[in-house]
Amino acid sequence: MKEVRILAIESSCDETAAAVVENGQTILSSVVASQITTHGKYGGVVPELASREHLRAISPVVREALQRANTRLEDLSAIAATVGPGLVGSLLVGLTYAKSLSFASGVPLIAVNHIEGHIHAVILEARRDGTPVELPALALVVSGGHTHLFEVREGCRYRLLGRTRDDAAGEAFDKVAKLLGFGYPGGPVIDRLAPYGDPRAVKFTFAKMKGNALDFSFSGMKTAVLRWVESRDLDAEIAARRALQRESRSPSVEQWLALTPKDTLDLLASFQHAVIHELLTRAAACADTIDARSLIVSGGVACNTGLRERARALGLPYPVYFPTPGLSTDNAAMIGAAAFPKLERKEFAAFDIAAQANLALA
Ligand code: KG4
Ligand code: ZN
């Protein structure tokens, strides 16, 4: 079989990424330039700054991905780029760059949905490791922008079965961390501190969903945290943590612990516990409705240690797949993996294809 190499570009949010993926499963290179230090001081992604940073990073990142993979443009079978969903100014940078490369080299262009990329991060690793994901699968895509449940069938067919009615789970992590002075992104910090608190200390109520019982909601938990904070005098501890953030790029667990009383650690542990409960209860119920043969969890929040442990501890009657952390958060290898079946189907994109901020997968 002829080796098929795809150059993939991802720029939908705050990472500029490029990768070369062979035959949909071998990552020859994967380069990710993160903008965390740019956005960290604002407590979230600032779209105008993101576009500017992408513009600065795109050429060197793509060049490095090709160099590390020892690949020239003429060795490529396709150039893939994320077309949506995401920040339109950010998407435009990667997509336009991919279009120009494709135009100049004559290598065909493939447009990939970012969420499909997250799902393929898992499919890629499972195939590579010789334990391919059995279909139908239920995919829980859970990140800063998305919390969705999809049925995944043969031939890359997807059906949306549930979604968040308000915040995405990662967004809830980020907002709670910001409120308490833990900086951005909040998920990784809360994840590292949660084991030091009691997950049953603070009770969170779970929203009963009118309509689709498989939809998620996180805004109630966020409000509960806000009320908890307002009912106490936490100004001094929050100010101390904000000062630490300004001084240190990525504080250590010990540095955070020194500035965080037990009550606050209990709150973090309980909040994380509640988010995990919401995610896994609805995902497991949803998997039953489609007789799923596997559960895929992907997206930035899939890095969460507590989520991984609880998913394993549930003893579900089908395998649960998580990507390795580097493939859970935004990267371009997942875009290259998702582009591979499109290349086989010759599903190429025209040069007038537009970036779509709200592109749906199904
Ligand atoms: O997939 P991703 O890199 O970007 C989006 O497509 O949104 O996900 C980023 C999100 C952020 O909200 C971040 O706080 C969250 O994933 N995240 C985590 C963890 N690592 C990243 N949330 C919980 N626990 C983690 N370990
Ligand atoms: Zn993502």
Short mmCIF file of C-alpha atoms and ligand atoms in Angstrom, two decimals:
data_model
loop_
_atom_site.label_atom_id
_atom_site.label_comp_id
_atom_site.label_asym_id
_atom_site.label_seq_id
_atom_site.Cartn_x
_atom_site.Cartn_y
_atom_site.Cartn_z
CA MET A 1 0.00 0.00 0.00
CA LYS A 2 1.26 3.49 -0.82
CA GLU A 3 1.93 5.51 2.32
CA VAL A 4 -0.52 8.35 2.61
CA ARG A 5 0.72 11.48 4.36
CA ILE A 6 -1.55 14.31 5.41
CA LEU A 7 -0.39 17.69 6.68
CA ALA A 8 -3.02 18.93 9.14
CA ILE A 9 -3.51 22.41 10.57
CA GLU A 10 -5.60 23.34 13.63
CA SER A 11 -6.22 26.91 14.79
CA SER A 12 -9.81 26.98 16.06
CA CYS A 13 -9.13 28.44 19.50
CA ASP A 14 -5.89 29.30 21.29
CA GLU A 15 -3.42 26.71 20.01
CA THR A 16 -1.67 26.96 16.66
CA ALA A 17 -0.99 23.37 15.67
CA ALA A 18 0.32 21.40 12.71
CA ALA A 19 0.99 17.70 12.27
CA VAL A 20 1.93 15.14 9.65
CA VAL A 21 -0.04 11.91 9.98
CA GLU A 22 0.62 8.78 7.93
CA ASN A 23 -2.18 6.40 6.95
CA GLY A 24 -4.52 7.95 9.52
CA GLN A 25 -2.65 6.38 12.43
CA THR A 26 1.05 7.17 12.59
CA ILE A 27 1.90 10.62 13.91
CA LEU A 28 5.15 11.59 12.18
CA SER A 29 5.11 15.00 13.86
CA SER A 30 2.76 17.07 16.00
CA VAL A 31 3.63 20.64 16.91
CA VAL A 32 1.44 22.73 19.21
CA ALA A 33 2.15 26.39 20.00
CA SER A 34 0.06 27.30 22.99
CA GLN A 35 -1.11 30.85 23.72
CA ILE A 36 -1.77 30.21 27.41
CA THR A 37 0.67 32.87 28.57
CA THR A 38 -1.03 35.48 26.35
CA HIS A 39 -4.56 34.75 27.56
CA GLY A 40 -3.72 33.66 31.11
CA LYS A 41 -3.64 37.19 32.48
CA TYR A 42 -7.15 37.87 31.13
CA GLY A 43 -8.63 34.68 32.63
CA GLY A 44 -9.86 33.45 29.25
CA VAL A 45 -9.26 33.55 25.51
CA VAL A 46 -9.31 37.05 23.98
CA PRO A 47 -10.33 36.47 20.32
CA GLU A 48 -8.43 39.44 18.83
CA LEU A 49 -5.22 38.41 20.56
CA ALA A 50 -5.74 34.80 19.49
CA SER A 51 -5.92 35.71 15.78
CA ARG A 52 -2.81 37.84 16.07
CA GLU A 53 -0.87 35.05 17.79
CA HIS A 54 -2.00 32.52 15.18
CA LEU A 55 -0.72 34.81 12.43
CA ARG A 56 2.62 35.01 14.16
CA ALA A 57 2.89 31.26 14.80
CA ILE A 58 1.37 29.59 11.76
CA SER A 59 4.37 29.63 9.38
CA PRO A 60 7.00 28.42 11.88
CA VAL A 61 4.64 25.77 13.30
CA VAL A 62 3.82 24.31 9.87
CA ARG A 63 7.47 24.42 8.82
CA GLU A 64 8.51 22.63 11.99
CA ALA A 65 5.85 19.93 11.55
CA LEU A 66 7.07 19.23 8.00
CA GLN A 67 10.72 19.26 9.04
CA ARG A 68 10.24 16.94 12.01
CA ALA A 69 8.33 14.53 9.79
CA ASN A 70 11.06 14.81 7.16
CA THR A 71 8.34 15.56 4.64
CA ARG A 72 8.18 17.92 1.66
CA LEU A 73 4.99 19.40 0.27
CA GLU A 74 5.27 17.14 -2.78
CA ASP A 75 5.23 14.05 -0.49
CA LEU A 76 1.75 14.94 0.76
CA SER A 77 -1.51 13.36 -0.35
CA ALA A 78 -3.63 16.09 1.22
CA ILE A 79 -3.57 19.23 3.34
CA ALA A 80 -6.27 19.29 6.00
CA ALA A 81 -7.48 22.19 8.12
CA THR A 82 -10.11 22.78 10.75
CA VAL A 83 -13.04 24.65 9.20
CA GLY A 84 -15.16 25.02 12.37
CA PRO A 85 -16.54 25.29 14.98
CA GLY A 86 -14.39 27.83 16.80
CA LEU A 87 -13.41 31.48 16.83
CA VAL A 88 -13.85 32.70 13.29
CA GLY A 89 -10.75 34.94 13.28
CA SER A 90 -8.64 32.05 14.57
CA LEU A 91 -10.08 29.48 12.17
CA LEU A 92 -9.45 31.83 9.25
CA VAL A 93 -5.70 31.91 9.86
CA GLY A 94 -5.22 28.12 9.67
CA LEU A 95 -7.76 27.58 6.90
CA THR A 96 -6.38 30.37 4.70
CA TYR A 97 -2.85 29.11 5.23
CA ALA A 98 -3.91 25.59 4.24
CA LYS A 99 -5.71 26.92 1.16
CA SER A 100 -2.61 28.85 0.04
CA LEU A 101 -0.35 25.81 0.49
CA SER A 102 -2.84 23.66 -1.37
CA PHE A 103 -3.18 26.20 -4.18
CA ALA A 104 0.57 26.63 -4.54
CA SER A 105 1.42 22.92 -4.40
CA GLY A 106 -1.58 21.35 -6.14
CA VAL A 107 -2.08 19.04 -3.12
CA PRO A 108 -5.83 18.71 -2.44
CA LEU A 109 -7.49 20.45 0.51
CA ILE A 110 -9.65 18.67 3.11
CA ALA A 111 -11.89 20.53 5.57
CA VAL A 112 -12.35 18.94 8.99
CA ASN A 113 -14.85 19.61 11.75
CA HIS A 114 -12.98 20.23 15.02
CA ILE A 115 -15.31 17.95 17.01
CA GLU A 116 -14.82 15.13 14.53
CA GLY A 117 -11.10 15.68 15.12
CA HIS A 118 -11.52 15.14 18.87
CA ILE A 119 -13.37 11.86 18.19
CA HIS A 120 -10.66 10.71 15.77
CA ALA A 121 -7.92 11.36 18.32
CA VAL A 122 -9.27 8.28 20.11
CA ILE A 123 -9.93 6.27 16.96
CA LEU A 124 -6.33 6.92 15.81
CA GLU A 125 -4.73 5.70 19.02
CA ALA A 126 -6.98 2.68 19.38
CA ARG A 127 -6.26 1.59 15.79
CA ARG A 128 -2.54 2.17 16.25
CA ASP A 129 -2.53 0.13 19.48
CA GLY A 130 -4.32 -2.78 17.82
CA THR A 131 -7.54 -2.37 19.84
CA PRO A 132 -9.83 -0.63 17.34
CA VAL A 133 -12.92 1.10 18.71
CA GLU A 134 -15.97 -1.12 18.20
CA LEU A 135 -18.96 0.63 16.70
CA PRO A 136 -21.53 1.90 17.39
CA ALA A 137 -19.69 3.98 19.94
CA LEU A 138 -20.90 6.77 22.13
CA ALA A 139 -18.58 9.78 22.02
CA LEU A 140 -18.54 12.25 24.87
CA VAL A 141 -16.73 15.31 23.54
CA VAL A 142 -15.97 17.54 26.46
CA SER A 143 -13.81 20.64 26.18
CA GLY A 144 -13.75 24.38 26.76
CA GLY A 145 -16.20 24.94 23.93
CA HIS A 146 -18.19 21.71 23.75
CA THR A 147 -20.02 19.14 25.79
CA HIS A 148 -21.73 16.82 23.37
CA LEU A 149 -22.84 13.21 23.10
CA PHE A 150 -22.66 11.66 19.64
CA GLU A 151 -23.45 8.24 18.34
CA VAL A 152 -20.57 7.18 16.06
CA ARG A 153 -21.35 4.66 13.32
CA GLU A 154 -19.39 3.02 10.50
CA GLY A 155 -18.48 5.36 7.65
CA CYS A 156 -17.98 8.38 9.95
CA ARG A 157 -21.70 8.85 10.49
CA TYR A 158 -22.69 10.80 13.59
CA ARG A 159 -25.92 11.51 15.42
CA LEU A 160 -26.20 14.17 18.12
CA LEU A 161 -27.88 12.68 21.20
CA GLY A 162 -27.22 15.28 23.89
CA ARG A 163 -25.48 18.56 24.50
CA THR A 164 -25.01 21.19 27.13
CA ARG A 165 -27.86 23.64 27.52
CA ASP A 166 -25.54 26.34 28.90
CA ASP A 167 -21.80 26.25 29.63
CA ALA A 168 -19.40 23.61 28.34
CA ALA A 169 -17.83 21.54 31.14
CA GLY A 170 -14.35 23.00 30.50
CA GLU A 171 -15.84 26.48 30.54
CA ALA A 172 -17.36 25.74 33.96
CA PHE A 173 -13.92 24.60 35.23
CA ASP A 174 -12.36 27.77 33.79
CA LYS A 175 -15.00 30.12 35.28
CA VAL A 176 -14.83 28.55 38.74
CA ALA A 177 -11.02 28.72 38.72
CA LYS A 178 -11.09 32.35 37.61
CA LEU A 179 -13.60 33.28 40.31
CA LEU A 180 -11.39 31.72 42.98
CA GLY A 181 -8.15 33.25 41.67
CA PHE A 182 -6.62 30.11 40.14
CA GLY A 183 -6.04 31.54 36.67
CA TYR A 184 -6.58 30.14 33.19
CA PRO A 185 -7.06 27.39 32.08
CA GLY A 186 -8.80 26.27 35.24
CA GLY A 187 -9.34 22.57 34.53
CA PRO A 188 -5.75 21.43 35.05
CA VAL A 189 -5.38 23.37 38.35
CA ILE A 190 -8.65 22.10 39.82
CA ASP A 191 -7.72 18.58 38.69
CA ARG A 192 -4.40 18.75 40.57
CA LEU A 193 -5.90 20.25 43.73
CA ALA A 194 -9.10 18.16 43.94
CA PRO A 195 -7.37 15.15 45.58
CA TYR A 196 -6.56 17.39 48.59
CA GLY A 197 -10.24 18.13 49.31
CA ASP A 198 -13.28 16.12 50.36
CA PRO A 199 -15.54 15.58 47.31
CA ARG A 200 -18.60 15.12 49.53
CA ALA A 201 -18.14 18.23 51.67
CA VAL A 202 -20.24 20.58 49.51
CA LYS A 203 -23.52 19.34 48.04
CA PHE A 204 -24.46 20.25 44.48
CA THR A 205 -27.96 19.68 43.16
CA PHE A 206 -28.42 18.17 39.73
CA ALA A 207 -30.72 19.77 37.21
CA LYS A 208 -33.58 17.58 35.96
CA MET A 209 -33.69 18.15 32.24
CA LYS A 210 -37.01 19.06 30.67
CA GLY A 211 -37.15 17.67 27.15
CA ASN A 212 -34.03 15.66 26.36
CA ALA A 213 -32.94 13.93 29.60
CA LEU A 214 -29.51 13.37 28.05
CA ASP A 215 -28.70 17.08 27.84
CA PHE A 216 -26.17 18.53 30.28
CA SER A 217 -26.25 21.65 32.40
CA PHE A 218 -23.37 23.25 34.30
CA SER A 219 -24.58 26.77 35.01
CA GLY A 220 -26.31 25.68 38.25
CA MET A 221 -23.02 24.34 39.61
CA LYS A 222 -21.23 27.52 38.64
CA THR A 223 -23.89 29.60 40.41
CA ALA A 224 -23.67 27.36 43.49
CA VAL A 225 -19.92 28.03 43.63
CA LEU A 226 -20.56 31.77 43.28
CA ARG A 227 -23.07 31.69 46.20
CA TRP A 228 -20.62 29.67 48.30
CA VAL A 229 -17.89 32.26 47.65
CA GLU A 230 -20.24 35.19 48.33
CA SER A 231 -21.30 33.72 51.66
CA ARG A 232 -17.70 33.82 52.94
CA ASP A 233 -14.98 36.37 53.19
CA LEU A 234 -12.44 35.02 50.72
CA ASP A 235 -11.05 38.32 49.43
CA ALA A 236 -7.64 37.90 51.04
CA GLU A 237 -7.01 34.31 49.88
CA ILE A 238 -8.23 35.09 46.34
CA ALA A 239 -6.00 38.18 46.19
CA ALA A 240 -3.02 36.12 47.36
CA ARG A 241 -3.59 33.55 44.60
CA ARG A 242 -3.99 36.26 41.96
CA ALA A 243 -0.67 37.70 43.10
CA LEU A 244 0.94 34.26 42.78
CA GLN A 245 -0.39 33.98 39.24
CA ARG A 246 1.17 37.30 38.34
CA GLU A 247 4.53 36.25 39.77
CA SER A 248 4.75 32.71 38.52
CA ARG A 249 3.90 31.38 35.07
CA SER A 250 2.68 28.02 36.25
CA PRO A 251 2.59 27.70 40.02
CA SER A 252 3.25 24.28 41.53
CA VAL A 253 0.66 22.32 43.53
CA GLU A 254 2.64 23.15 46.71
CA GLN A 255 2.47 26.87 45.93
CA TRP A 256 -1.30 26.71 45.41
CA LEU A 257 -1.79 24.56 48.52
CA ALA A 258 0.09 27.08 50.66
CA LEU A 259 -2.51 29.71 49.71
CA THR A 260 -5.65 27.55 49.77
CA PRO A 261 -7.47 26.65 53.02
CA LYS A 262 -9.12 23.24 53.47
CA ASP A 263 -12.65 24.64 52.92
CA THR A 264 -11.71 25.91 49.48
CA LEU A 265 -10.02 22.61 48.61
CA ASP A 266 -13.23 20.84 49.67
CA LEU A 267 -15.20 23.12 47.38
CA LEU A 268 -12.89 22.35 44.42
CA ALA A 269 -13.06 18.61 45.07
CA SER A 270 -16.86 18.72 45.39
CA PHE A 271 -17.26 20.83 42.26
CA GLN A 272 -15.08 18.46 40.21
CA HIS A 273 -16.97 15.49 41.65
CA ALA A 274 -20.28 17.08 40.60
CA VAL A 275 -19.08 17.81 37.05
CA ILE A 276 -17.81 14.24 36.67
CA HIS A 277 -21.09 12.85 38.01
CA GLU A 278 -23.08 14.95 35.53
CA LEU A 279 -20.87 13.83 32.61
CA LEU A 280 -20.69 10.14 33.39
CA THR A 281 -24.29 9.60 34.51
CA ARG A 282 -25.70 11.07 31.31
CA ALA A 283 -23.07 9.43 29.09
CA ALA A 284 -23.73 5.98 30.57
CA ALA A 285 -27.50 6.42 30.21
CA CYS A 286 -27.03 7.55 26.64
CA ALA A 287 -24.73 4.63 25.79
CA ASP A 288 -27.50 2.26 26.95
CA THR A 289 -30.06 3.85 24.64
CA ILE A 290 -27.94 3.04 21.56
CA ASP A 291 -26.51 -0.29 22.78
CA ALA A 292 -23.06 1.20 22.46
CA ARG A 293 -20.14 -1.21 22.14
CA SER A 294 -17.66 1.40 23.37
CA LEU A 295 -17.47 4.79 25.02
CA ILE A 296 -15.09 7.42 23.71
CA VAL A 297 -14.23 10.40 25.90
CA SER A 298 -12.32 13.20 24.21
CA GLY A 299 -11.56 16.93 24.35
CA GLY A 300 -9.52 18.92 26.89
CA VAL A 301 -11.60 17.82 29.91
CA ALA A 302 -10.79 14.19 29.03
CA CYS A 303 -7.37 14.93 30.59
CA ASN A 304 -9.08 15.09 33.98
CA THR A 305 -7.64 12.43 36.28
CA GLY A 306 -10.79 12.18 38.39
CA LEU A 307 -12.93 11.67 35.29
CA ARG A 308 -10.63 8.90 34.04
CA GLU A 309 -10.58 7.15 37.42
CA ARG A 310 -14.34 7.33 37.92
CA ALA A 311 -15.06 6.17 34.36
CA ARG A 312 -12.87 3.09 34.97
CA ALA A 313 -14.32 2.48 38.44
CA LEU A 314 -17.87 2.37 37.08
CA GLY A 315 -17.18 -1.04 35.54
CA LEU A 316 -19.21 -0.32 32.42
CA PRO A 317 -19.96 -3.35 30.24
CA TYR A 318 -18.02 -1.92 27.27
CA PRO A 319 -14.51 -0.50 26.91
CA VAL A 320 -13.96 3.18 27.70
CA TYR A 321 -11.34 4.99 25.61
CA PHE A 322 -9.50 8.15 26.60
CA PRO A 323 -6.81 9.71 24.40
CA THR A 324 -3.36 10.26 25.87
CA PRO A 325 -3.34 13.78 27.37
CA GLY A 326 -1.41 15.34 24.45
CA LEU A 327 -4.13 14.19 22.06
CA SER A 328 -7.00 15.18 24.39
CA THR A 329 -6.43 18.92 24.20
CA ASP A 330 -6.37 20.74 20.88
CA ASN A 331 -3.80 19.39 18.43
CA ALA A 332 -3.48 18.89 14.68
CA ALA A 333 -2.78 15.13 14.66
CA MET A 334 -6.46 14.53 15.41
CA ILE A 335 -7.37 16.69 12.39
CA GLY A 336 -5.03 14.59 10.22
CA ALA A 337 -6.64 11.42 11.55
CA ALA A 338 -10.15 12.68 10.80
CA ALA A 339 -9.07 13.76 7.31
CA PHE A 340 -7.83 10.26 6.39
CA PRO A 341 -11.24 8.65 5.72
CA LYS A 342 -12.23 11.80 3.82
CA LEU A 343 -9.17 11.36 1.60
CA GLU A 344 -10.17 7.75 0.96
CA ARG A 345 -13.63 9.00 -0.05
CA LYS A 346 -12.04 11.84 -2.09
CA GLU A 347 -14.04 14.36 -0.07
CA PHE A 348 -12.00 17.41 -1.02
CA ALA A 349 -12.86 21.03 -0.23
CA ALA A 350 -13.15 23.86 -2.73
CA PHE A 351 -11.05 26.99 -2.28
CA ASP A 352 -14.14 29.11 -1.56
CA ILE A 353 -14.98 27.11 1.59
CA ALA A 354 -15.55 29.51 4.52
CA ALA A 355 -14.61 29.17 8.19
CA GLN A 356 -17.77 28.48 10.21
CA ALA A 357 -17.86 29.51 13.86
CA ASN A 358 -20.92 27.36 14.64
CA LEU A 359 -20.37 24.40 12.34
CA ALA A 360 -22.39 21.40 13.54
CA LEU A 361 -21.14 17.82 13.25
CA ALA A 362 -24.64 16.35 13.15
O1 KG4 B 1 -10.03 20.68 23.76
P1 KG4 B 1 -9.45 21.91 24.35
O2 KG4 B 1 -7.95 22.04 24.37
O3 KG4 B 1 -9.99 23.19 23.63
C1 KG4 B 1 -11.33 23.36 23.23
O4 KG4 B 1 -11.69 22.84 22.15
O5 KG4 B 1 -12.06 23.97 24.03
O6 KG4 B 1 -10.03 22.04 25.84
C2 KG4 B 1 -9.64 23.06 26.72
C3 KG4 B 1 -10.47 22.92 27.98
C4 KG4 B 1 -10.28 24.08 28.97
O7 KG4 B 1 -11.55 24.50 29.40
C5 KG4 B 1 -9.51 23.42 30.11
O8 KG4 B 1 -9.77 23.99 31.38
C6 KG4 B 1 -10.01 22.00 30.05
O9 KG4 B 1 -10.13 21.72 28.68
N1 KG4 B 1 -9.05 21.06 30.66
C7 KG4 B 1 -9.33 20.34 31.76
C8 KG4 B 1 -8.15 19.62 32.09
N2 KG4 B 1 -7.20 19.93 31.15
C9 KG4 B 1 -7.78 20.81 30.29
N3 KG4 B 1 -10.44 20.24 32.51
C10 KG4 B 1 -10.42 19.42 33.58
N4 KG4 B 1 -9.32 18.73 33.95
C11 KG4 B 1 -8.18 18.78 33.24
N5 KG4 B 1 -7.11 18.07 33.60
ZN ZN B 2 -11.07 21.26 21.13
#
